[in-house]
PDB file of C-alpha atoms in Angstrom:
ATOM      1  CA  UNK A1365      13.097   3.018  -3.418  1.00 76.00           C
ATOM      2  CA  UNK A1366      10.567   4.602  -0.328  1.00 85.00           C
ATOM      3  CA  UNK A1367       7.038   2.746  -0.179  1.00 94.00           C
ATOM      4  CA  UNK A1368       4.200   4.986   0.805  1.00 96.00           C
ATOM      5  CA  UNK A1369       1.391   4.875   2.636  1.00 97.00           C
ATOM      6  CA  UNK A1370      -1.591   4.505  -0.562  1.00 96.00           C
ATOM      7  CA  UNK A1371      -5.270   4.864   0.114  1.00 96.00           C
ATOM      8  CA  UNK A1372      -8.260   4.339  -2.124  1.00 93.00           C
ATOM      9  CA  UNK A1373     -10.484   7.314  -2.182  1.00 92.00           C
ATOM     10  CA  UNK A1374     -13.952   7.795  -3.962  1.00 88.00           C
ATOM     11  CA  UNK A1375     -15.279  10.869  -2.639  1.00 88.00           C
ATOM     12  CA  UNK A1376     -17.770   9.592   0.135  1.00 86.00           C
ATOM     13  CA  UNK A1377     -17.459  10.489   3.573  1.00 88.00           C
ATOM     14  CA  UNK A1378     -15.920   7.400   4.990  1.00 88.00           C
ATOM     15  CA  UNK A1379     -12.997   7.878   2.168  1.00 90.00           C
ATOM     16  CA  UNK A1380     -12.441  11.181   3.344  1.00 93.00           C
ATOM     17  CA  UNK A1381     -12.281   9.718   6.714  1.00 93.00           C
ATOM     18  CA  UNK A1382      -9.078   7.003   5.455  1.00 94.00           C
ATOM     19  CA  UNK A1383      -7.636   9.475   3.444  1.00 96.00           C
ATOM     20  CA  UNK A1384      -6.805  12.034   7.143  1.00 96.00           C
ATOM     21  CA  UNK A1385      -5.910   8.722   8.666  1.00 96.00           C
ATOM     22  CA  UNK A1386      -3.301   8.217   6.108  1.00 97.00           C
ATOM     23  CA  UNK A1387      -2.075  11.625   6.064  1.00 97.00           C
ATOM     24  CA  UNK A1388      -1.133  10.826   9.714  1.00 96.00           C
ATOM     25  CA  UNK A1389       0.470   8.353   9.454  1.00 96.00           C
ATOM     26  CA  UNK A1390       2.282   8.887   6.819  1.00 97.00           C
ATOM     27  CA  UNK A1391       3.725  11.922   9.083  1.00 95.00           C
ATOM     28  CA  UNK A1392       4.410   9.765  10.882  1.00 94.00           C
ATOM     29  CA  UNK A1393       6.293   7.172   9.262  1.00 94.00           C
ATOM     30  CA  UNK A1394       8.292  10.592   7.015  1.00 95.00           C
ATOM     31  CA  UNK A1395       6.584   8.461   3.991  1.00 96.00           C
ATOM     32  CA  UNK A1396       4.304  10.070   0.851  1.00 97.00           C
ATOM     33  CA  UNK A1397       0.826   9.536   0.660  1.00 98.00           C
ATOM     34  CA  UNK A1398      -0.451   8.065  -2.440  1.00 97.00           C
ATOM     35  CA  UNK A1399      -4.062   8.971  -3.158  1.00 97.00           C
ATOM     36  CA  UNK A1400      -5.593   6.426  -5.379  1.00 95.00           C
ATOM     37  CA  UNK A1401      -8.640   7.072  -7.115  1.00 92.00           C
ATOM     38  CA  UNK A1402      -9.892   3.783  -9.560  1.00 87.00           C
ATOM     39  CA  UNK A1403     -12.156   4.997 -12.655  1.00 81.00           C
ATOM     40  CA  UNK A1404     -13.709   1.708 -14.454  1.00 76.00           C
ATOM     41  CA  UNK A1405     -14.886   3.073 -17.740  1.00 72.00           C
ATOM     42  CA  UNK A1406     -17.056  -0.274 -18.405  1.00 67.00           C
ATOM     43  CA  UNK A1407     -18.725  -0.150 -14.974  1.00 61.00           C
ATOM     44  CA  UNK A1408     -21.198   2.516 -16.461  1.00 56.00           C
ATOM     45  CA  UNK A1409     -21.510   1.410 -19.619  1.00 52.00           C
ATOM     46  CA  UNK A1410     -24.912  -0.051 -20.092  1.00 54.00           C
ATOM     47  CA  UNK A1411     -26.619   2.068 -17.257  1.00 52.00           C
ATOM     48  CA  UNK A1412     -29.406   4.471 -18.861  1.00 44.00           C
ATOM     49  CA  UNK A1413     -28.612   7.363 -17.856  1.00 46.00           C
ATOM     50  CA  UNK A1414     -24.508   7.637 -17.186  1.00 59.00           C
ATOM     51  CA  UNK A1415     -22.618  10.134 -18.000  1.00 65.00           C
ATOM     52  CA  UNK A1416     -20.595  10.142 -21.333  1.00 73.00           C
ATOM     53  CA  UNK A1417     -17.329   7.912 -20.708  1.00 72.00           C
ATOM     54  CA  UNK A1418     -15.173  11.765 -21.216  1.00 77.00           C
ATOM     55  CA  UNK A1419     -17.241  13.432 -18.647  1.00 80.00           C
ATOM     56  CA  UNK A1420     -17.234  10.569 -16.312  1.00 79.00           C
ATOM     57  CA  UNK A1421     -12.866  10.344 -17.105  1.00 83.00           C
ATOM     58  CA  UNK A1422     -13.265  14.965 -16.247  1.00 88.00           C
ATOM     59  CA  UNK A1423     -15.223  13.612 -12.675  1.00 87.00           C
ATOM     60  CA  UNK A1424     -12.973  11.511 -11.416  1.00 88.00           C
ATOM     61  CA  UNK A1425      -9.870  13.845 -12.089  1.00 92.00           C
ATOM     62  CA  UNK A1426     -11.335  16.793 -10.189  1.00 94.00           C
ATOM     63  CA  UNK A1427     -12.202  13.936  -7.242  1.00 94.00           C
ATOM     64  CA  UNK A1428      -8.484  13.207  -7.159  1.00 95.00           C
ATOM     65  CA  UNK A1429      -7.428  16.883  -7.505  1.00 96.00           C
ATOM     66  CA  UNK A1430      -9.878  17.980  -4.815  1.00 96.00           C
ATOM     67  CA  UNK A1431      -8.783  15.464  -2.415  1.00 96.00           C
ATOM     68  CA  UNK A1432      -5.366  16.135  -2.721  1.00 96.00           C
ATOM     69  CA  UNK A1433      -5.922  20.014  -2.267  1.00 96.00           C
ATOM     70  CA  UNK A1434      -7.906  18.834   1.037  1.00 96.00           C
ATOM     71  CA  UNK A1435      -4.736  16.817   2.539  1.00 97.00           C
ATOM     72  CA  UNK A1436      -2.555  19.651   2.010  1.00 95.00           C
ATOM     73  CA  UNK A1437      -4.995  21.909   3.603  1.00 96.00           C
ATOM     74  CA  UNK A1438      -5.305  20.055   6.647  1.00 96.00           C
ATOM     75  CA  UNK A1439      -2.369  17.781   6.694  1.00 96.00           C
ATOM     76  CA  UNK A1440       0.473  20.986   5.517  1.00 94.00           C
ATOM     77  CA  UNK A1441       3.904  18.626   5.325  1.00 93.00           C
ATOM     78  CA  UNK A1442       2.755  15.508   3.693  1.00 96.00           C
ATOM     79  CA  UNK A1443       3.862  14.544   0.573  1.00 96.00           C
ATOM     80  CA  UNK A1444       0.688  14.182  -1.128  1.00 97.00           C
ATOM     81  CA  UNK A1445      -0.353  12.607  -5.113  1.00 96.00           C
ATOM     82  CA  UNK A1446      -3.087  11.325  -6.401  1.00 95.00           C
ATOM     83  CA  UNK A1447      -3.194   8.802  -9.077  1.00 94.00           C
ATOM     84  CA  UNK A1448      -6.505   8.358 -11.211  1.00 93.00           C
ATOM     85  CA  UNK A1449      -6.077   4.660 -12.156  1.00 90.00           C
ATOM     86  CA  UNK A1450      -8.105   3.246 -14.977  1.00 88.00           C
ATOM     87  CA  UNK A1451      -9.870  -0.213 -14.562  1.00 84.00           C
ATOM     88  CA  UNK A1452     -11.526  -2.017 -11.851  1.00 83.00           C
ATOM     89  CA  UNK A1453     -11.055  -0.637  -8.110  1.00 85.00           C
ATOM     90  CA  UNK A1454     -10.490  -4.173  -6.840  1.00 86.00           C
ATOM     91  CA  UNK A1455      -7.343  -4.417  -9.298  1.00 87.00           C
ATOM     92  CA  UNK A1456      -6.582  -1.225  -9.286  1.00 88.00           C
ATOM     93  CA  UNK A1457      -5.683  -0.516  -5.435  1.00 89.00           C
ATOM     94  CA  UNK A1458      -4.303  -4.247  -5.235  1.00 88.00           C
ATOM     95  CA  UNK A1459      -1.955  -3.044  -8.532  1.00 90.00           C
ATOM     96  CA  UNK A1460      -0.889  -0.201  -6.433  1.00 90.00           C
ATOM     97  CA  UNK A1461      -0.496  -1.965  -2.872  1.00 89.00           C
ATOM     98  CA  UNK A1462       2.474  -3.686  -4.132  1.00 89.00           C
ATOM     99  CA  UNK A1463       5.770  -2.051  -2.703  1.00 87.00           C
ATOM    100  CA  UNK A1464       3.423   0.127  -0.586  1.00 94.00           C
ATOM    101  CA  UNK A1465       4.360   0.038   3.023  1.00 95.00           C
ATOM    102  CA  UNK A1466       0.472   0.265   4.413  1.00 95.00           C
ATOM    103  CA  UNK A1467      -2.594   0.386   1.949  1.00 95.00           C
ATOM    104  CA  UNK A1468      -5.910   2.350   4.124  1.00 95.00           C
ATOM    105  CA  UNK A1469      -9.740   1.421   3.486  1.00 92.00           C
ATOM    106  CA  UNK A1470     -12.595   3.253   4.172  1.00 88.00           C
ATOM    107  CA  UNK A1471     -15.717   1.506   5.659  1.00 80.00           C
ATOM    108  CA  UNK A1472     -19.112   2.231   6.670  1.00 65.00           C
ATOM    109  CA  UNK A1473     -21.093   2.224   9.823  1.00 52.00           C
ATOM    110  CA  UNK A1474     -24.085   0.467  10.114  1.00 45.00           C
ATOM    111  CA  UNK A1475     -25.331  -0.257  13.514  1.00 41.00           C
ATOM    112  CA  UNK A1476     -24.365  -1.008  17.443  1.00 41.00           C
ATOM    113  CA  UNK A1477     -26.339  -3.719  15.807  1.00 40.00           C
ATOM    114  CA  UNK A1478     -24.869  -4.603  12.519  1.00 39.00           C
ATOM    115  CA  UNK A1479     -21.620  -3.036  13.021  1.00 40.00           C
ATOM    116  CA  UNK A1480     -19.797  -2.142  10.127  1.00 42.00           C
ATOM    117  CA  UNK A1481     -20.164  -2.716   5.927  1.00 45.00           C
ATOM    118  CA  UNK A1482     -16.212  -4.011   4.996  1.00 54.00           C
ATOM    119  CA  UNK A1483     -18.275  -4.123   1.341  1.00 52.00           C
ATOM    120  CA  UNK A1484     -17.419  -6.654  -0.928  1.00 55.00           C
ATOM    121  CA  UNK A1485     -15.107  -4.757  -2.858  1.00 67.00           C
ATOM    122  CA  UNK A1486     -12.997  -4.522   0.393  1.00 70.00           C
ATOM    123  CA  UNK A1487     -12.658  -7.844   1.405  1.00 77.00           C
ATOM    124  CA  UNK A1488     -11.801  -8.768  -2.313  1.00 81.00           C
ATOM    125  CA  UNK A1489      -8.775  -5.800  -2.195  1.00 84.00           C
ATOM    126  CA  UNK A1490      -7.713  -7.526   1.557  1.00 82.00           C
ATOM    127  CA  UNK A1491      -7.623 -10.769  -0.180  1.00 83.00           C
ATOM    128  CA  UNK A1492      -5.676  -9.706  -3.099  1.00 85.00           C
ATOM    129  CA  UNK A1493      -2.450  -7.328  -1.439  1.00 85.00           C
ATOM    130  CA  UNK A1494       0.184  -8.382   1.293  1.00 81.00           C
ATOM    131  CA  UNK A1495       1.067  -5.386   2.740  1.00 91.00           C
ATOM    132  CA  UNK A1496      -0.728  -4.161   5.664  1.00 93.00           C
ATOM    133  CA  UNK A1497      -4.041  -2.511   5.521  1.00 93.00           C
ATOM    134  CA  UNK A1498      -5.899  -0.519   7.683  1.00 94.00           C
ATOM    135  CA  UNK A1499      -9.278   0.062   7.822  1.00 92.00           C
ATOM    136  CA  UNK A1500     -10.831   2.723   8.799  1.00 92.00           C
ATOM    137  CA  UNK A1501     -14.031   3.448  10.445  1.00 82.00           C
ATOM    138  CA  UNK A1502     -16.591   6.532   8.985  1.00 65.00           C
ATOM    139  CA  UNK A1503     -16.693   7.860  12.676  1.00 54.00           C
ATOM    140  CA  UNK A1504     -13.086   6.758  13.748  1.00 47.00           C
ATOM    141  CA  UNK A1505     -12.090  10.335  13.799  1.00 47.00           C
ATOM    142  CA  UNK A1506     -15.427  10.922  16.893  1.00 42.00           C
ATOM    143  CA  UNK A1507     -14.272   7.607  18.643  1.00 38.00           C
ATOM    144  CA  UNK A1508     -11.860   9.393  21.149  1.00 37.00           C
ATOM    145  CA  UNK A1509      -9.714   6.499  20.762  1.00 49.00           C
ATOM    146  CA  UNK A1510      -6.557   9.265  19.995  1.00 61.00           C
ATOM    147  CA  UNK A1511      -4.633   8.742  23.271  1.00 69.00           C
ATOM    148  CA  UNK A1512      -5.345   4.716  23.190  1.00 91.00           C
ATOM    149  CA  UNK A1513      -3.317   1.930  23.293  1.00 95.00           C
ATOM    150  CA  UNK A1514      -1.878  -0.475  20.336  1.00 97.00           C
ATOM    151  CA  UNK A1515      -4.132  -3.420  21.559  1.00 97.00           C
ATOM    152  CA  UNK A1516      -2.901  -6.567  19.090  1.00 97.00           C
ATOM    153  CA  UNK A1517      -3.954  -9.997  19.134  1.00 95.00           C
ATOM    154  CA  UNK A1518      -1.053 -12.822  19.684  1.00 95.00           C
ATOM    155  CA  UNK A1519      -2.793 -16.306  19.114  1.00 89.00           C
ATOM    156  CA  UNK A1520       0.857 -17.340  17.367  1.00 88.00           C
ATOM    157  CA  UNK A1521       3.742 -17.934  19.345  1.00 86.00           C
ATOM    158  CA  UNK A1522       7.424 -17.146  18.763  1.00 86.00           C
ATOM    159  CA  UNK A1523       8.776 -16.420  15.540  1.00 89.00           C
ATOM    160  CA  UNK A1524       5.449 -16.854  14.063  1.00 88.00           C
ATOM    161  CA  UNK A1525       3.673 -13.795  15.681  1.00 92.00           C
ATOM    162  CA  UNK A1526       7.123 -11.937  14.791  1.00 94.00           C
ATOM    163  CA  UNK A1527       4.871 -10.443  11.534  1.00 94.00           C
ATOM    164  CA  UNK A1528       2.142  -8.542  13.919  1.00 96.00           C
ATOM    165  CA  UNK A1529       4.266  -7.380  16.689  1.00 97.00           C
ATOM    166  CA  UNK A1530       6.619  -5.790  14.677  1.00 96.00           C
ATOM    167  CA  UNK A1531       3.845  -3.645  12.988  1.00 97.00           C
ATOM    168  CA  UNK A1532       2.621  -2.663  16.272  1.00 97.00           C
ATOM    169  CA  UNK A1533       5.248  -1.587  18.337  1.00 98.00           C
ATOM    170  CA  UNK A1534       6.179   0.267  15.462  1.00 96.00           C
ATOM    171  CA  UNK A1535       3.155   1.672  15.502  1.00 96.00           C
ATOM    172  CA  UNK A1536       3.123   2.559  19.272  1.00 97.00           C
ATOM    173  CA  UNK A1537       6.869   3.568  18.643  1.00 96.00           C
ATOM    174  CA  UNK A1538       5.459   6.321  16.521  1.00 94.00           C
ATOM    175  CA  UNK A1539       2.563   7.985  18.644  1.00 95.00           C
ATOM    176  CA  UNK A1540       4.332   7.347  21.901  1.00 95.00           C
ATOM    177  CA  UNK A1541       2.084   4.782  23.354  1.00 96.00           C
ATOM    178  CA  UNK A1542       1.344   1.298  25.193  1.00 97.00           C
ATOM    179  CA  UNK A1543       1.485  -2.472  23.501  1.00 98.00           C
ATOM    180  CA  UNK A1544      -1.501  -3.884  24.700  1.00 97.00           C
ATOM    181  CA  UNK A1545      -0.404  -7.746  23.513  1.00 97.00           C
ATOM    182  CA  UNK A1546      -4.193 -10.406  23.990  1.00 97.00           C
ATOM    183  CA  UNK A1547      -4.205 -13.437  24.219  1.00 95.00           C
ATOM    184  CA  UNK A1548      -7.504 -15.546  24.185  1.00 93.00           C
ATOM    185  CA  UNK A1549      -6.781 -19.088  25.922  1.00 87.00           C
ATOM    186  CA  UNK A1550      -9.698 -21.804  26.077  1.00 79.00           C
ATOM    187  CA  UNK A1551      -9.534 -25.562  27.129  1.00 65.00           C
ATOM    188  CA  UNK A1552      -8.653 -28.128  24.710  1.00 64.00           C
ATOM    189  CA  UNK A1553     -11.722 -30.133  22.975  1.00 53.00           C
ATOM    190  CA  UNK A1554     -11.138 -33.574  21.839  1.00 48.00           C
ATOM    191  CA  UNK A1555      -9.991 -32.407  18.380  1.00 44.00           C
ATOM    192  CA  UNK A1556      -7.173 -30.187  19.875  1.00 56.00           C
ATOM    193  CA  UNK A1557      -6.188 -32.347  22.322  1.00 50.00           C
ATOM    194  CA  UNK A1558      -2.798 -33.019  22.698  1.00 62.00           C
ATOM    195  CA  UNK A1559      -1.046 -34.686  25.765  1.00 62.00           C
ATOM    196  CA  UNK A1560       2.228 -33.307  25.383  1.00 59.00           C
ATOM    197  CA  UNK A1561       0.342 -29.718  25.685  1.00 58.00           C
ATOM    198  CA  UNK A1562      -1.134 -31.548  29.226  1.00 63.00           C
ATOM    199  CA  UNK A1563       2.301 -32.538  30.732  1.00 62.00           C
ATOM    200  CA  UNK A1564       3.248 -29.062  29.530  1.00 65.00           C
ATOM    201  CA  UNK A1565       0.342 -27.244  31.629  1.00 59.00           C
ATOM    202  CA  UNK A1566       1.119 -29.837  34.408  1.00 53.00           C
ATOM    203  CA  UNK A1567       4.630 -28.249  34.364  1.00 60.00           C
ATOM    204  CA  UNK A1568       4.141 -24.437  34.395  1.00 62.00           C
ATOM    205  CA  UNK A1569       1.372 -25.382  36.895  1.00 59.00           C
ATOM    206  CA  UNK A1570      -1.742 -25.284  34.697  1.00 67.00           C
ATOM    207  CA  UNK A1571      -3.341 -24.597  31.282  1.00 78.00           C
ATOM    208  CA  UNK A1572      -3.350 -20.719  32.325  1.00 80.00           C
ATOM    209  CA  UNK A1573      -0.113 -20.559  33.252  1.00 85.00           C
ATOM    210  CA  UNK A1574       1.322 -22.084  30.252  1.00 84.00           C
ATOM    211  CA  UNK A1575      -0.747 -19.745  28.144  1.00 87.00           C
ATOM    212  CA  UNK A1576       0.593 -16.622  30.531  1.00 90.00           C
ATOM    213  CA  UNK A1577       4.395 -17.841  29.786  1.00 91.00           C
ATOM    214  CA  UNK A1578       3.550 -18.563  26.101  1.00 90.00           C
ATOM    215  CA  UNK A1579       2.262 -14.735  25.676  1.00 95.00           C
ATOM    216  CA  UNK A1580       5.577 -13.470  27.598  1.00 95.00           C
ATOM    217  CA  UNK A1581       8.255 -15.489  25.947  1.00 93.00           C
ATOM    218  CA  UNK A1582       7.067 -14.296  22.669  1.00 96.00           C
ATOM    219  CA  UNK A1583       6.790 -10.448  23.901  1.00 97.00           C
ATOM    220  CA  UNK A1584      10.229 -10.802  25.676  1.00 97.00           C
ATOM    221  CA  UNK A1585      12.369 -10.279  22.313  1.00 97.00           C
ATOM    222  CA  UNK A1586      10.087  -7.041  21.471  1.00 97.00           C
ATOM    223  CA  UNK A1587      10.237  -5.795  25.136  1.00 97.00           C
ATOM    224  CA  UNK A1588      14.279  -6.051  24.137  1.00 97.00           C
ATOM    225  CA  UNK A1589      14.426  -4.036  21.173  1.00 97.00           C
ATOM    226  CA  UNK A1590      11.554  -1.337  22.085  1.00 98.00           C
ATOM    227  CA  UNK A1591      12.483  -0.596  25.293  1.00 97.00           C
ATOM    228  CA  UNK A1592      10.906   2.583  25.163  1.00 97.00           C
ATOM    229  CA  UNK A1593       7.441   1.288  24.451  1.00 97.00           C
ATOM    230  CA  UNK A1594       5.447   0.138  27.752  1.00 97.00           C
ATOM    231  CA  UNK A1595       3.746  -3.982  26.998  1.00 97.00           C
ATOM    232  CA  UNK A1596       0.506  -4.272  28.291  1.00 97.00           C
ATOM    233  CA  UNK A1597       0.173  -8.067  28.777  1.00 97.00           C
ATOM    234  CA  UNK A1598      -3.751  -9.556  28.364  1.00 96.00           C
ATOM    235  CA  UNK A1599      -4.730 -13.070  29.076  1.00 95.00           C
ATOM    236  CA  UNK A1600      -8.225 -13.983  28.464  1.00 95.00           C
ATOM    237  CA  UNK A1601     -10.251 -17.361  28.878  1.00 93.00           C
ATOM    238  CA  UNK A1602     -12.439 -16.771  25.695  1.00 92.00           C
ATOM    239  CA  UNK A1603     -12.904 -17.248  21.867  1.00 91.00           C
ATOM    240  CA  UNK A1604     -10.158 -14.796  20.133  1.00 92.00           C
ATOM    241  CA  UNK A1605     -12.353 -12.711  19.107  1.00 92.00           C
ATOM    242  CA  UNK A1606     -14.798 -11.908  21.433  1.00 94.00           C
ATOM    243  CA  UNK A1607     -11.836 -11.447  23.538  1.00 94.00           C
ATOM    244  CA  UNK A1608      -9.345  -9.087  21.214  1.00 95.00           C
ATOM    245  CA  UNK A1609     -12.855  -6.946  20.185  1.00 94.00           C
ATOM    246  CA  UNK A1610     -13.482  -6.573  24.216  1.00 94.00           C
ATOM    247  CA  UNK A1611      -9.745  -5.373  24.937  1.00 94.00           C
ATOM    248  CA  UNK A1612      -9.893  -3.048  21.440  1.00 93.00           C
ATOM    249  CA  UNK A1613     -12.409  -1.175  22.720  1.00 90.00           C
ATOM    250  CA  UNK A1614     -11.334   2.209  23.937  1.00 92.00           C
ATOM    251  CA  UNK A1615      -7.799   1.661  21.866  1.00 95.00           C
ATOM    252  CA  UNK A1616      -6.437   3.444  18.602  1.00 95.00           C
ATOM    253  CA  UNK A1617      -5.278   0.727  16.384  1.00 96.00           C
ATOM    254  CA  UNK A1618      -5.984  -2.933  16.444  1.00 97.00           C
ATOM    255  CA  UNK A1619      -3.535  -5.120  14.768  1.00 97.00           C
ATOM    256  CA  UNK A1620      -4.566  -8.555  13.889  1.00 95.00           C
ATOM    257  CA  UNK A1621      -2.461 -10.933  11.523  1.00 90.00           C
ATOM    258  CA  UNK A1622      -3.686 -13.240   8.962  1.00 85.00           C
ATOM    259  CA  UNK A1623      -2.418 -16.074   6.469  1.00 81.00           C
ATOM    260  CA  UNK A1624      -0.266 -15.441   3.255  1.00 76.00           C
ATOM    261  CA  UNK A1625      -1.690 -17.830   0.168  1.00 73.00           C
ATOM    262  CA  UNK A1626       1.122 -19.183  -1.386  1.00 70.00           C
ATOM    263  CA  UNK A1627      -0.187 -17.739  -4.727  1.00 66.00           C
ATOM    264  CA  UNK A1628      -0.206 -15.038  -3.516  1.00 69.00           C
ATOM    265  CA  UNK A1629      -2.757 -13.016  -1.449  1.00 72.00           C
ATOM    266  CA  UNK A1630      -4.145 -13.430   2.043  1.00 81.00           C
ATOM    267  CA  UNK A1631      -6.756 -16.054   4.028  1.00 81.00           C
ATOM    268  CA  UNK A1632      -8.350 -13.761   6.688  1.00 85.00           C
ATOM    269  CA  UNK A1633      -9.654 -16.405   9.090  1.00 84.00           C
ATOM    270  CA  UNK A1634     -12.286 -16.130  11.060  1.00 87.00           C
ATOM    271  CA  UNK A1635     -11.614 -13.974  13.438  1.00 89.00           C
ATOM    272  CA  UNK A1636      -9.955 -11.105  11.028  1.00 87.00           C
ATOM    273  CA  UNK A1637     -13.674 -11.369   9.590  1.00 86.00           C
ATOM    274  CA  UNK A1638     -15.000 -10.573  13.384  1.00 88.00           C
ATOM    275  CA  UNK A1639     -12.663  -7.912  14.034  1.00 89.00           C
ATOM    276  CA  UNK A1640     -13.085  -6.307  11.288  1.00 86.00           C
ATOM    277  CA  UNK A1641     -17.225  -5.743  10.795  1.00 85.00           C
ATOM    278  CA  UNK A1642     -17.489  -5.923  14.297  1.00 86.00           C
ATOM    279  CA  UNK A1643     -13.765  -3.253  15.732  1.00 88.00           C
ATOM    280  CA  UNK A1644     -14.993  -0.200  16.368  1.00 87.00           C
ATOM    281  CA  UNK A1645     -11.613   1.354  15.686  1.00 93.00           C
ATOM    282  CA  UNK A1646      -9.303   1.222  12.710  1.00 94.00           C
ATOM    283  CA  UNK A1647      -8.487  -2.142  12.462  1.00 94.00           C
ATOM    284  CA  UNK A1648      -4.669  -3.225  10.850  1.00 95.00           C
ATOM    285  CA  UNK A1649      -4.820  -6.292   8.932  1.00 93.00           C
ATOM    286  CA  UNK A1650      -0.860  -7.556   9.088  1.00 94.00           C
ATOM    287  CA  UNK A1651       0.098 -10.798   6.969  1.00 89.00           C
ATOM    288  CA  UNK A1652       3.066 -13.684   7.974  1.00 79.00           C
ATOM    289  CA  UNK A1653       5.771 -14.119   6.066  1.00 63.00           C
ATOM    290  CA  UNK A1654       4.005 -17.223   4.125  1.00 48.00           C
TER     291      UNK A1654
END
């Protein structure tokens, strides 16, 4: 079964930017595109000046149809279908993400200081899904990042990094650009100190050298699997979120990992929250296989 690229739409400028991004990604991957708009008749039921349910449904259906036509006009060749889902947006998007290759959501820019508004709805959708999710900023199309690298955070080592590296290398191969693999390191604290780590660091010539070797060892099988994708390892001292945000300033996509929950969904984590709110480029959140 072919897995589609799914994008949530609601008629806003941010939604349209996300739709354009999703359409281009569907073309690159030769996948169908599914537009999903959730119409919740209960949401406005108690609002004094709300339209009647039939009128609301008509407007919602028109939004889906107009967006589908817009995609057809702007992105010829995309196999696009629109779906009007009845019920809460979070549940509707989470359900449609099951079996999807990718879920794309829009986000609104606030200011250079405050960052971007992911919103409670976006965070709820992220927490309930397991497929890769890309958050696209409302101004990404004007950001001049189309020719940038794919930046990926490599905080896990070995096989644990496979899901996030697989996504990043596939994205880079499809675009014909390099992967910039970024790993942050810091001195161990009293809570993270391990004698075995210090012994290994001494064998490699210090903690920084050990971290660099760990990064190279993790990337080695991916270099072999994607020999035509240039790889730029980046090791920097500092917090993971700060290092990633700095490295991704001119990227066309930032890829970070998240932890899966045993009962479904994902745990975003502190680094994920930081890049989702403050990165100025599209962010892909990829869940591990746990």
